[in-house]
Amino acid sequence: MDESLRELYQEIILEHNRNPRNFGALEGADFTASGHNPLCGDQVTVYLKMDGDYIKDIRFVGQGCAISKASASLMTTSLKGKTRGEAEAIFEAFHKMVTSDEDLDEQTMEKLGKLAVFAGVREFPTRVKCASLAWHTLRAALHQSNEIVRTE
């Protein structure tokens, strides 16, 4: 990865860690789920308010490393207004991006938008769980699971 691009990605992650978007509990949420990574202590709760099949509002609370908090922040901004199906497709693309040795095609990367800042995480296997915790928690909320998600 180009050094200037890596620096830009780091700046975006740090900005979303310092000033997370959609941070705070969501009163009247239709679905919630909590996630915890016991290896590093990251914790997140995702709140969803649905309008039929659309994510009308999405918020999170949590604590953890910069990657974990930035991932939750960028996830919420990218999914607001999307359908369940679109959210699932973005989850799959994001998960593949951070876990696979295979590069994603240009169209998929465009669909991920700013979420592409996490592409380099796959080079650091211990950080993959930090980046994906909020996403697995989102999936539990979308599937109305009351279980606590653990990424070990």
Short mmCIF file of N, CA and C in Angstrom, two decimals:
data_model
loop_
_atom_site.label_atom_id
_atom_site.label_comp_id
_atom_site.label_asym_id
_atom_site.label_seq_id
_atom_site.Cartn_x
_atom_site.Cartn_y
_atom_site.Cartn_z
N MET A 1 0.85 -1.18 0.00
CA MET A 1 0.00 0.00 0.00
C MET A 1 0.89 1.24 0.00
N ASP A 2 0.53 2.20 -0.80
CA ASP A 2 1.24 3.46 -0.91
C ASP A 2 1.29 4.14 0.46
N GLU A 3 2.46 4.72 0.82
CA GLU A 3 2.65 5.34 2.13
C GLU A 3 1.70 6.50 2.38
N SER A 4 1.45 7.35 1.38
CA SER A 4 0.53 8.47 1.58
C SER A 4 -0.90 7.98 1.79
N LEU A 5 -1.27 6.91 1.10
CA LEU A 5 -2.60 6.32 1.29
C LEU A 5 -2.71 5.72 2.70
N ARG A 6 -1.67 5.06 3.16
CA ARG A 6 -1.65 4.48 4.51
C ARG A 6 -1.81 5.58 5.56
N GLU A 7 -1.14 6.70 5.37
CA GLU A 7 -1.25 7.82 6.30
C GLU A 7 -2.66 8.40 6.31
N LEU A 8 -3.27 8.52 5.13
CA LEU A 8 -4.64 9.00 5.04
C LEU A 8 -5.58 8.06 5.80
N TYR A 9 -5.41 6.76 5.59
CA TYR A 9 -6.24 5.77 6.28
C TYR A 9 -6.08 5.88 7.80
N GLN A 10 -4.84 6.06 8.24
CA GLN A 10 -4.60 6.21 9.68
C GLN A 10 -5.29 7.46 10.22
N GLU A 11 -5.25 8.54 9.45
CA GLU A 11 -5.91 9.78 9.87
C GLU A 11 -7.42 9.59 10.01
N ILE A 12 -8.02 8.89 9.06
CA ILE A 12 -9.47 8.64 9.11
C ILE A 12 -9.81 7.80 10.33
N ILE A 13 -9.04 6.76 10.58
CA ILE A 13 -9.30 5.91 11.75
C ILE A 13 -9.15 6.70 13.04
N LEU A 14 -8.11 7.50 13.15
CA LEU A 14 -7.91 8.30 14.35
C LEU A 14 -9.02 9.33 14.53
N GLU A 15 -9.46 9.95 13.44
CA GLU A 15 -10.54 10.95 13.51
C GLU A 15 -11.84 10.30 14.00
N HIS A 16 -12.17 9.13 13.48
CA HIS A 16 -13.40 8.45 13.90
C HIS A 16 -13.28 7.90 15.33
N ASN A 17 -12.07 7.64 15.78
CA ASN A 17 -11.88 7.24 17.17
C ASN A 17 -12.08 8.43 18.10
N ARG A 18 -11.51 9.58 17.73
CA ARG A 18 -11.63 10.78 18.57
C ARG A 18 -13.05 11.34 18.56
N ASN A 19 -13.69 11.32 17.40
CA ASN A 19 -15.03 11.89 17.24
C ASN A 19 -15.94 10.87 16.56
N PRO A 20 -16.31 9.82 17.29
CA PRO A 20 -17.13 8.78 16.66
C PRO A 20 -18.50 9.31 16.27
N ARG A 21 -18.94 8.92 15.10
CA ARG A 21 -20.28 9.29 14.62
C ARG A 21 -21.29 8.29 15.18
N ASN A 22 -22.50 8.78 15.42
CA ASN A 22 -23.61 7.94 15.88
C ASN A 22 -23.29 7.23 17.19
N PHE A 23 -22.55 7.91 18.06
CA PHE A 23 -22.17 7.33 19.34
C PHE A 23 -23.22 7.69 20.39
N GLY A 24 -23.71 6.70 21.10
CA GLY A 24 -24.68 6.90 22.16
C GLY A 24 -25.84 5.94 21.99
N ALA A 25 -26.52 5.68 23.08
CA ALA A 25 -27.66 4.77 23.06
C ALA A 25 -28.78 5.35 22.21
N LEU A 26 -29.60 4.48 21.66
CA LEU A 26 -30.73 4.89 20.82
C LEU A 26 -32.02 4.51 21.53
N GLU A 27 -32.69 5.52 22.04
CA GLU A 27 -33.97 5.28 22.72
C GLU A 27 -34.97 4.70 21.74
N GLY A 28 -35.74 3.73 22.17
CA GLY A 28 -36.76 3.13 21.32
C GLY A 28 -36.21 2.24 20.23
N ALA A 29 -34.98 1.74 20.42
CA ALA A 29 -34.39 0.86 19.41
C ALA A 29 -35.23 -0.40 19.24
N ASP A 30 -35.37 -0.85 18.01
CA ASP A 30 -36.10 -2.08 17.73
C ASP A 30 -35.25 -3.31 18.06
N PHE A 31 -33.94 -3.20 17.84
CA PHE A 31 -33.03 -4.31 18.09
C PHE A 31 -31.74 -3.80 18.70
N THR A 32 -31.18 -4.58 19.60
CA THR A 32 -29.86 -4.28 20.15
C THR A 32 -29.09 -5.60 20.29
N ALA A 33 -27.81 -5.49 20.27
CA ALA A 33 -26.94 -6.63 20.54
C ALA A 33 -25.64 -6.09 21.12
N SER A 34 -25.00 -6.91 21.94
CA SER A 34 -23.73 -6.52 22.55
C SER A 34 -22.64 -7.48 22.12
N GLY A 35 -21.45 -6.93 21.99
CA GLY A 35 -20.29 -7.73 21.61
C GLY A 35 -19.12 -7.44 22.51
N HIS A 36 -18.26 -8.43 22.67
CA HIS A 36 -17.11 -8.30 23.56
C HIS A 36 -15.96 -9.12 23.01
N ASN A 37 -14.79 -8.53 23.01
CA ASN A 37 -13.57 -9.25 22.64
C ASN A 37 -12.74 -9.40 23.91
N PRO A 38 -12.80 -10.55 24.56
CA PRO A 38 -12.10 -10.72 25.84
C PRO A 38 -10.58 -10.67 25.73
N LEU A 39 -10.05 -10.87 24.53
CA LEU A 39 -8.59 -10.85 24.36
C LEU A 39 -8.02 -9.45 24.52
N CYS A 40 -8.79 -8.44 24.08
CA CYS A 40 -8.26 -7.07 24.19
C CYS A 40 -9.17 -6.14 24.98
N GLY A 41 -10.37 -6.60 25.33
CA GLY A 41 -11.27 -5.79 26.15
C GLY A 41 -12.24 -4.92 25.38
N ASP A 42 -12.22 -4.95 24.05
CA ASP A 42 -13.18 -4.16 23.27
C ASP A 42 -14.60 -4.60 23.61
N GLN A 43 -15.49 -3.62 23.77
CA GLN A 43 -16.90 -3.88 24.01
C GLN A 43 -17.73 -2.93 23.17
N VAL A 44 -18.85 -3.43 22.63
CA VAL A 44 -19.72 -2.59 21.83
C VAL A 44 -21.16 -3.07 21.95
N THR A 45 -22.07 -2.13 21.96
CA THR A 45 -23.50 -2.43 21.85
C THR A 45 -24.01 -1.66 20.64
N VAL A 46 -24.73 -2.36 19.77
CA VAL A 46 -25.27 -1.75 18.56
C VAL A 46 -26.79 -1.66 18.72
N TYR A 47 -27.34 -0.51 18.38
CA TYR A 47 -28.77 -0.24 18.46
C TYR A 47 -29.31 0.03 17.06
N LEU A 48 -30.43 -0.58 16.73
CA LEU A 48 -31.05 -0.39 15.41
C LEU A 48 -32.50 0.04 15.56
N LYS A 49 -32.88 1.02 14.78
CA LYS A 49 -34.28 1.41 14.63
C LYS A 49 -34.61 1.17 13.17
N MET A 50 -35.59 0.32 12.94
CA MET A 50 -35.94 -0.09 11.58
C MET A 50 -37.21 0.61 11.12
N ASP A 51 -37.30 0.80 9.82
CA ASP A 51 -38.52 1.27 9.17
C ASP A 51 -38.80 0.24 8.09
N GLY A 52 -39.57 -0.77 8.46
CA GLY A 52 -39.76 -1.90 7.56
C GLY A 52 -38.45 -2.64 7.42
N ASP A 53 -37.95 -2.71 6.20
CA ASP A 53 -36.70 -3.42 5.92
C ASP A 53 -35.49 -2.48 5.95
N TYR A 54 -35.72 -1.20 6.19
CA TYR A 54 -34.65 -0.20 6.14
C TYR A 54 -34.13 0.13 7.53
N ILE A 55 -32.83 0.38 7.61
CA ILE A 55 -32.22 0.83 8.85
C ILE A 55 -32.45 2.34 8.93
N LYS A 56 -33.43 2.71 9.73
CA LYS A 56 -33.79 4.12 9.87
C LYS A 56 -32.73 4.86 10.69
N ASP A 57 -32.27 4.21 11.76
CA ASP A 57 -31.22 4.81 12.58
C ASP A 57 -30.38 3.69 13.16
N ILE A 58 -29.12 3.98 13.38
CA ILE A 58 -28.19 3.01 13.95
C ILE A 58 -27.20 3.79 14.79
N ARG A 59 -26.98 3.29 16.00
CA ARG A 59 -26.06 3.94 16.93
C ARG A 59 -25.28 2.87 17.67
N PHE A 60 -24.25 3.30 18.36
CA PHE A 60 -23.47 2.35 19.15
C PHE A 60 -22.91 3.02 20.39
N VAL A 61 -22.64 2.23 21.39
CA VAL A 61 -21.85 2.64 22.55
C VAL A 61 -20.79 1.58 22.73
N GLY A 62 -19.67 1.98 23.27
CA GLY A 62 -18.63 1.00 23.50
C GLY A 62 -17.33 1.64 23.87
N GLN A 63 -16.42 0.77 24.19
CA GLN A 63 -15.07 1.21 24.52
C GLN A 63 -14.11 0.18 23.95
N GLY A 64 -12.96 0.68 23.62
CA GLY A 64 -11.95 -0.21 23.06
C GLY A 64 -10.89 0.58 22.33
N CYS A 65 -10.14 -0.13 21.53
CA CYS A 65 -9.05 0.49 20.79
C CYS A 65 -9.57 1.38 19.67
N ALA A 66 -8.67 2.13 19.07
CA ALA A 66 -9.04 3.06 18.00
C ALA A 66 -9.66 2.33 16.81
N ILE A 67 -9.14 1.17 16.46
CA ILE A 67 -9.68 0.43 15.32
C ILE A 67 -11.11 -0.02 15.60
N SER A 68 -11.36 -0.51 16.79
CA SER A 68 -12.70 -0.98 17.15
C SER A 68 -13.73 0.16 17.11
N LYS A 69 -13.38 1.27 17.73
CA LYS A 69 -14.32 2.40 17.78
C LYS A 69 -14.51 3.02 16.41
N ALA A 70 -13.44 3.18 15.65
CA ALA A 70 -13.54 3.75 14.30
C ALA A 70 -14.36 2.84 13.39
N SER A 71 -14.19 1.53 13.53
CA SER A 71 -14.96 0.60 12.72
C SER A 71 -16.45 0.74 13.00
N ALA A 72 -16.81 0.83 14.27
CA ALA A 72 -18.23 1.00 14.64
C ALA A 72 -18.76 2.32 14.10
N SER A 73 -17.97 3.37 14.21
CA SER A 73 -18.38 4.69 13.73
C SER A 73 -18.62 4.68 12.21
N LEU A 74 -17.65 4.16 11.48
CA LEU A 74 -17.79 4.12 10.02
C LEU A 74 -18.90 3.16 9.59
N MET A 75 -19.07 2.08 10.33
CA MET A 75 -20.15 1.14 10.03
C MET A 75 -21.50 1.84 10.13
N THR A 76 -21.71 2.57 11.21
CA THR A 76 -23.01 3.21 11.40
C THR A 76 -23.29 4.25 10.32
N THR A 77 -22.26 5.01 9.94
CA THR A 77 -22.48 6.03 8.90
C THR A 77 -22.75 5.39 7.54
N SER A 78 -22.16 4.24 7.30
CA SER A 78 -22.35 3.62 5.98
C SER A 78 -23.65 2.83 5.87
N LEU A 79 -24.23 2.44 6.98
CA LEU A 79 -25.42 1.58 6.92
C LEU A 79 -26.75 2.30 7.12
N LYS A 80 -26.71 3.51 7.62
CA LYS A 80 -27.95 4.25 7.85
C LYS A 80 -28.68 4.43 6.52
N GLY A 81 -29.95 4.01 6.48
CA GLY A 81 -30.75 4.13 5.27
C GLY A 81 -30.68 2.91 4.35
N LYS A 82 -29.83 1.96 4.68
CA LYS A 82 -29.70 0.74 3.86
C LYS A 82 -30.74 -0.29 4.29
N THR A 83 -31.01 -1.24 3.40
CA THR A 83 -31.90 -2.35 3.74
C THR A 83 -31.10 -3.42 4.49
N ARG A 84 -31.81 -4.35 5.09
CA ARG A 84 -31.15 -5.50 5.74
C ARG A 84 -30.25 -6.21 4.74
N GLY A 85 -30.77 -6.45 3.55
CA GLY A 85 -30.01 -7.15 2.53
C GLY A 85 -28.75 -6.40 2.14
N GLU A 86 -28.86 -5.08 1.99
CA GLU A 86 -27.67 -4.27 1.67
C GLU A 86 -26.67 -4.32 2.82
N ALA A 87 -27.17 -4.26 4.06
CA ALA A 87 -26.29 -4.33 5.23
C ALA A 87 -25.56 -5.67 5.27
N GLU A 88 -26.27 -6.75 4.99
CA GLU A 88 -25.65 -8.08 4.96
C GLU A 88 -24.58 -8.15 3.88
N ALA A 89 -24.86 -7.59 2.71
CA ALA A 89 -23.89 -7.62 1.61
C ALA A 89 -22.64 -6.80 1.97
N ILE A 90 -22.83 -5.66 2.62
CA ILE A 90 -21.69 -4.84 3.03
C ILE A 90 -20.91 -5.57 4.12
N PHE A 91 -21.62 -6.22 5.05
CA PHE A 91 -20.94 -7.03 6.06
C PHE A 91 -20.04 -8.08 5.40
N GLU A 92 -20.59 -8.81 4.44
CA GLU A 92 -19.83 -9.87 3.76
C GLU A 92 -18.60 -9.31 3.06
N ALA A 93 -18.76 -8.19 2.37
CA ALA A 93 -17.64 -7.57 1.67
C ALA A 93 -16.58 -7.08 2.66
N PHE A 94 -17.03 -6.44 3.74
CA PHE A 94 -16.10 -5.95 4.77
C PHE A 94 -15.34 -7.11 5.38
N HIS A 95 -16.07 -8.16 5.75
CA HIS A 95 -15.44 -9.32 6.38
C HIS A 95 -14.41 -9.96 5.46
N LYS A 96 -14.76 -10.09 4.19
CA LYS A 96 -13.82 -10.66 3.22
C LYS A 96 -12.59 -9.76 3.08
N MET A 97 -12.81 -8.45 3.07
CA MET A 97 -11.70 -7.50 2.93
C MET A 97 -10.70 -7.64 4.07
N VAL A 98 -11.18 -7.82 5.31
CA VAL A 98 -10.27 -7.85 6.46
C VAL A 98 -9.74 -9.24 6.78
N THR A 99 -10.33 -10.28 6.18
CA THR A 99 -9.89 -11.64 6.53
C THR A 99 -9.25 -12.41 5.39
N SER A 100 -9.48 -12.03 4.17
CA SER A 100 -9.02 -12.81 3.02
C SER A 100 -7.68 -12.31 2.50
N ASP A 101 -6.90 -13.24 1.98
CA ASP A 101 -5.65 -12.85 1.32
C ASP A 101 -5.92 -12.32 -0.08
N GLU A 102 -7.13 -12.54 -0.54
CA GLU A 102 -7.54 -12.15 -1.89
C GLU A 102 -8.01 -10.70 -1.90
N ASP A 103 -7.52 -9.91 -2.85
CA ASP A 103 -7.97 -8.52 -2.99
C ASP A 103 -9.38 -8.49 -3.57
N LEU A 104 -10.16 -7.53 -3.10
CA LEU A 104 -11.52 -7.36 -3.62
C LEU A 104 -11.47 -6.62 -4.94
N ASP A 105 -12.47 -6.86 -5.79
CA ASP A 105 -12.52 -6.16 -7.06
C ASP A 105 -12.86 -4.68 -6.83
N GLU A 106 -12.60 -3.88 -7.83
CA GLU A 106 -12.77 -2.43 -7.74
C GLU A 106 -14.22 -2.04 -7.41
N GLN A 107 -15.17 -2.74 -8.00
CA GLN A 107 -16.59 -2.43 -7.75
C GLN A 107 -16.96 -2.66 -6.28
N THR A 108 -16.47 -3.75 -5.69
CA THR A 108 -16.75 -4.03 -4.29
C THR A 108 -16.09 -2.99 -3.39
N MET A 109 -14.86 -2.62 -3.73
CA MET A 109 -14.17 -1.60 -2.93
C MET A 109 -14.90 -0.27 -3.01
N GLU A 110 -15.44 0.06 -4.17
CA GLU A 110 -16.22 1.30 -4.31
C GLU A 110 -17.47 1.23 -3.45
N LYS A 111 -18.11 0.06 -3.41
CA LYS A 111 -19.31 -0.12 -2.59
C LYS A 111 -18.98 0.07 -1.10
N LEU A 112 -17.78 -0.33 -0.69
CA LEU A 112 -17.37 -0.18 0.70
C LEU A 112 -17.05 1.28 1.05
N GLY A 113 -16.67 2.06 0.06
CA GLY A 113 -16.38 3.48 0.29
C GLY A 113 -15.31 3.68 1.35
N LYS A 114 -15.60 4.51 2.34
CA LYS A 114 -14.62 4.83 3.38
C LYS A 114 -14.23 3.61 4.22
N LEU A 115 -15.05 2.58 4.20
CA LEU A 115 -14.72 1.37 4.95
C LEU A 115 -13.43 0.72 4.45
N ALA A 116 -13.00 1.10 3.25
CA ALA A 116 -11.76 0.57 2.68
C ALA A 116 -10.55 0.92 3.53
N VAL A 117 -10.69 1.88 4.45
CA VAL A 117 -9.56 2.24 5.31
C VAL A 117 -9.10 1.05 6.15
N PHE A 118 -9.96 0.05 6.30
CA PHE A 118 -9.61 -1.12 7.11
C PHE A 118 -8.96 -2.25 6.31
N ALA A 119 -8.70 -2.02 5.04
CA ALA A 119 -8.10 -3.06 4.19
C ALA A 119 -6.77 -3.55 4.74
N GLY A 120 -5.98 -2.68 5.30
CA GLY A 120 -4.68 -3.06 5.82
C GLY A 120 -4.71 -3.86 7.11
N VAL A 121 -5.88 -3.93 7.74
CA VAL A 121 -6.00 -4.65 9.01
C VAL A 121 -5.66 -6.13 8.85
N ARG A 122 -5.94 -6.69 7.70
CA ARG A 122 -5.68 -8.12 7.51
C ARG A 122 -4.21 -8.47 7.66
N GLU A 123 -3.34 -7.48 7.55
CA GLU A 123 -1.91 -7.70 7.75
C GLU A 123 -1.57 -7.91 9.22
N PHE A 124 -2.53 -7.61 10.11
CA PHE A 124 -2.33 -7.72 11.55
C PHE A 124 -3.46 -8.58 12.13
N PRO A 125 -3.30 -9.90 12.11
CA PRO A 125 -4.39 -10.81 12.50
C PRO A 125 -5.05 -10.50 13.85
N THR A 126 -4.29 -10.01 14.82
CA THR A 126 -4.91 -9.71 16.11
C THR A 126 -5.84 -8.50 16.03
N ARG A 127 -5.67 -7.66 15.02
CA ARG A 127 -6.52 -6.47 14.86
C ARG A 127 -7.79 -6.74 14.05
N VAL A 128 -7.84 -7.87 13.36
CA VAL A 128 -9.03 -8.22 12.57
C VAL A 128 -10.25 -8.30 13.48
N LYS A 129 -10.09 -8.88 14.66
CA LYS A 129 -11.21 -9.00 15.60
C LYS A 129 -11.66 -7.63 16.11
N CYS A 130 -10.71 -6.71 16.24
CA CYS A 130 -11.05 -5.34 16.65
C CYS A 130 -11.92 -4.67 15.59
N ALA A 131 -11.52 -4.83 14.33
CA ALA A 131 -12.24 -4.19 13.23
C ALA A 131 -13.60 -4.84 12.98
N SER A 132 -13.72 -6.13 13.26
CA SER A 132 -14.96 -6.83 12.91
C SER A 132 -15.95 -6.99 14.05
N LEU A 133 -15.58 -6.64 15.28
CA LEU A 133 -16.48 -6.82 16.43
C LEU A 133 -17.82 -6.12 16.23
N ALA A 134 -17.80 -4.86 15.86
CA ALA A 134 -19.06 -4.12 15.68
C ALA A 134 -19.91 -4.75 14.57
N TRP A 135 -19.26 -5.27 13.54
CA TRP A 135 -19.98 -5.88 12.42
C TRP A 135 -20.67 -7.18 12.83
N HIS A 136 -19.98 -8.00 13.60
CA HIS A 136 -20.61 -9.24 14.08
C HIS A 136 -21.75 -8.91 15.04
N THR A 137 -21.57 -7.85 15.81
CA THR A 137 -22.63 -7.42 16.73
C THR A 137 -23.82 -6.89 15.95
N LEU A 138 -23.57 -6.14 14.90
CA LEU A 138 -24.65 -5.68 14.02
C LEU A 138 -25.43 -6.88 13.47
N ARG A 139 -24.71 -7.87 13.00
CA ARG A 139 -25.36 -9.06 12.43
C ARG A 139 -26.25 -9.74 13.47
N ALA A 140 -25.77 -9.83 14.71
CA ALA A 140 -26.58 -10.42 15.78
C ALA A 140 -27.85 -9.59 15.99
N ALA A 141 -27.73 -8.27 15.95
CA ALA A 141 -28.91 -7.41 16.11
C ALA A 141 -29.88 -7.61 14.95
N LEU A 142 -29.37 -7.67 13.73
CA LEU A 142 -30.23 -7.86 12.57
C LEU A 142 -30.96 -9.21 12.61
N HIS A 143 -30.31 -10.18 13.24
CA HIS A 143 -30.91 -11.51 13.35
C HIS A 143 -31.63 -11.68 14.68
N GLN A 144 -31.80 -10.57 15.40
CA GLN A 144 -32.54 -10.53 16.66
C GLN A 144 -32.00 -11.52 17.68
N SER A 145 -30.69 -11.66 17.70
CA SER A 145 -30.05 -12.56 18.68
C SER A 145 -29.81 -11.80 19.96
N ASN A 146 -30.16 -12.39 21.07
CA ASN A 146 -29.91 -11.77 22.36
C ASN A 146 -28.59 -12.24 22.98
N GLU A 147 -27.86 -13.06 22.26
CA GLU A 147 -26.60 -13.56 22.78
C GLU A 147 -25.54 -12.47 22.68
N ILE A 148 -24.58 -12.53 23.60
CA ILE A 148 -23.44 -11.62 23.53
C ILE A 148 -22.46 -12.20 22.54
N VAL A 149 -22.05 -11.39 21.60
CA VAL A 149 -21.09 -11.81 20.58
C VAL A 149 -19.70 -11.78 21.19
N ARG A 150 -18.93 -12.83 21.00
CA ARG A 150 -17.55 -12.86 21.48
C ARG A 150 -16.64 -13.15 20.28
N THR A 151 -15.63 -12.32 20.13
CA THR A 151 -14.65 -12.55 19.07
C THR A 151 -13.35 -12.96 19.73
N GLU A 152 -13.11 -14.23 19.79
CA GLU A 152 -11.90 -14.75 20.44
C GLU A 152 -10.99 -15.34 19.42
#
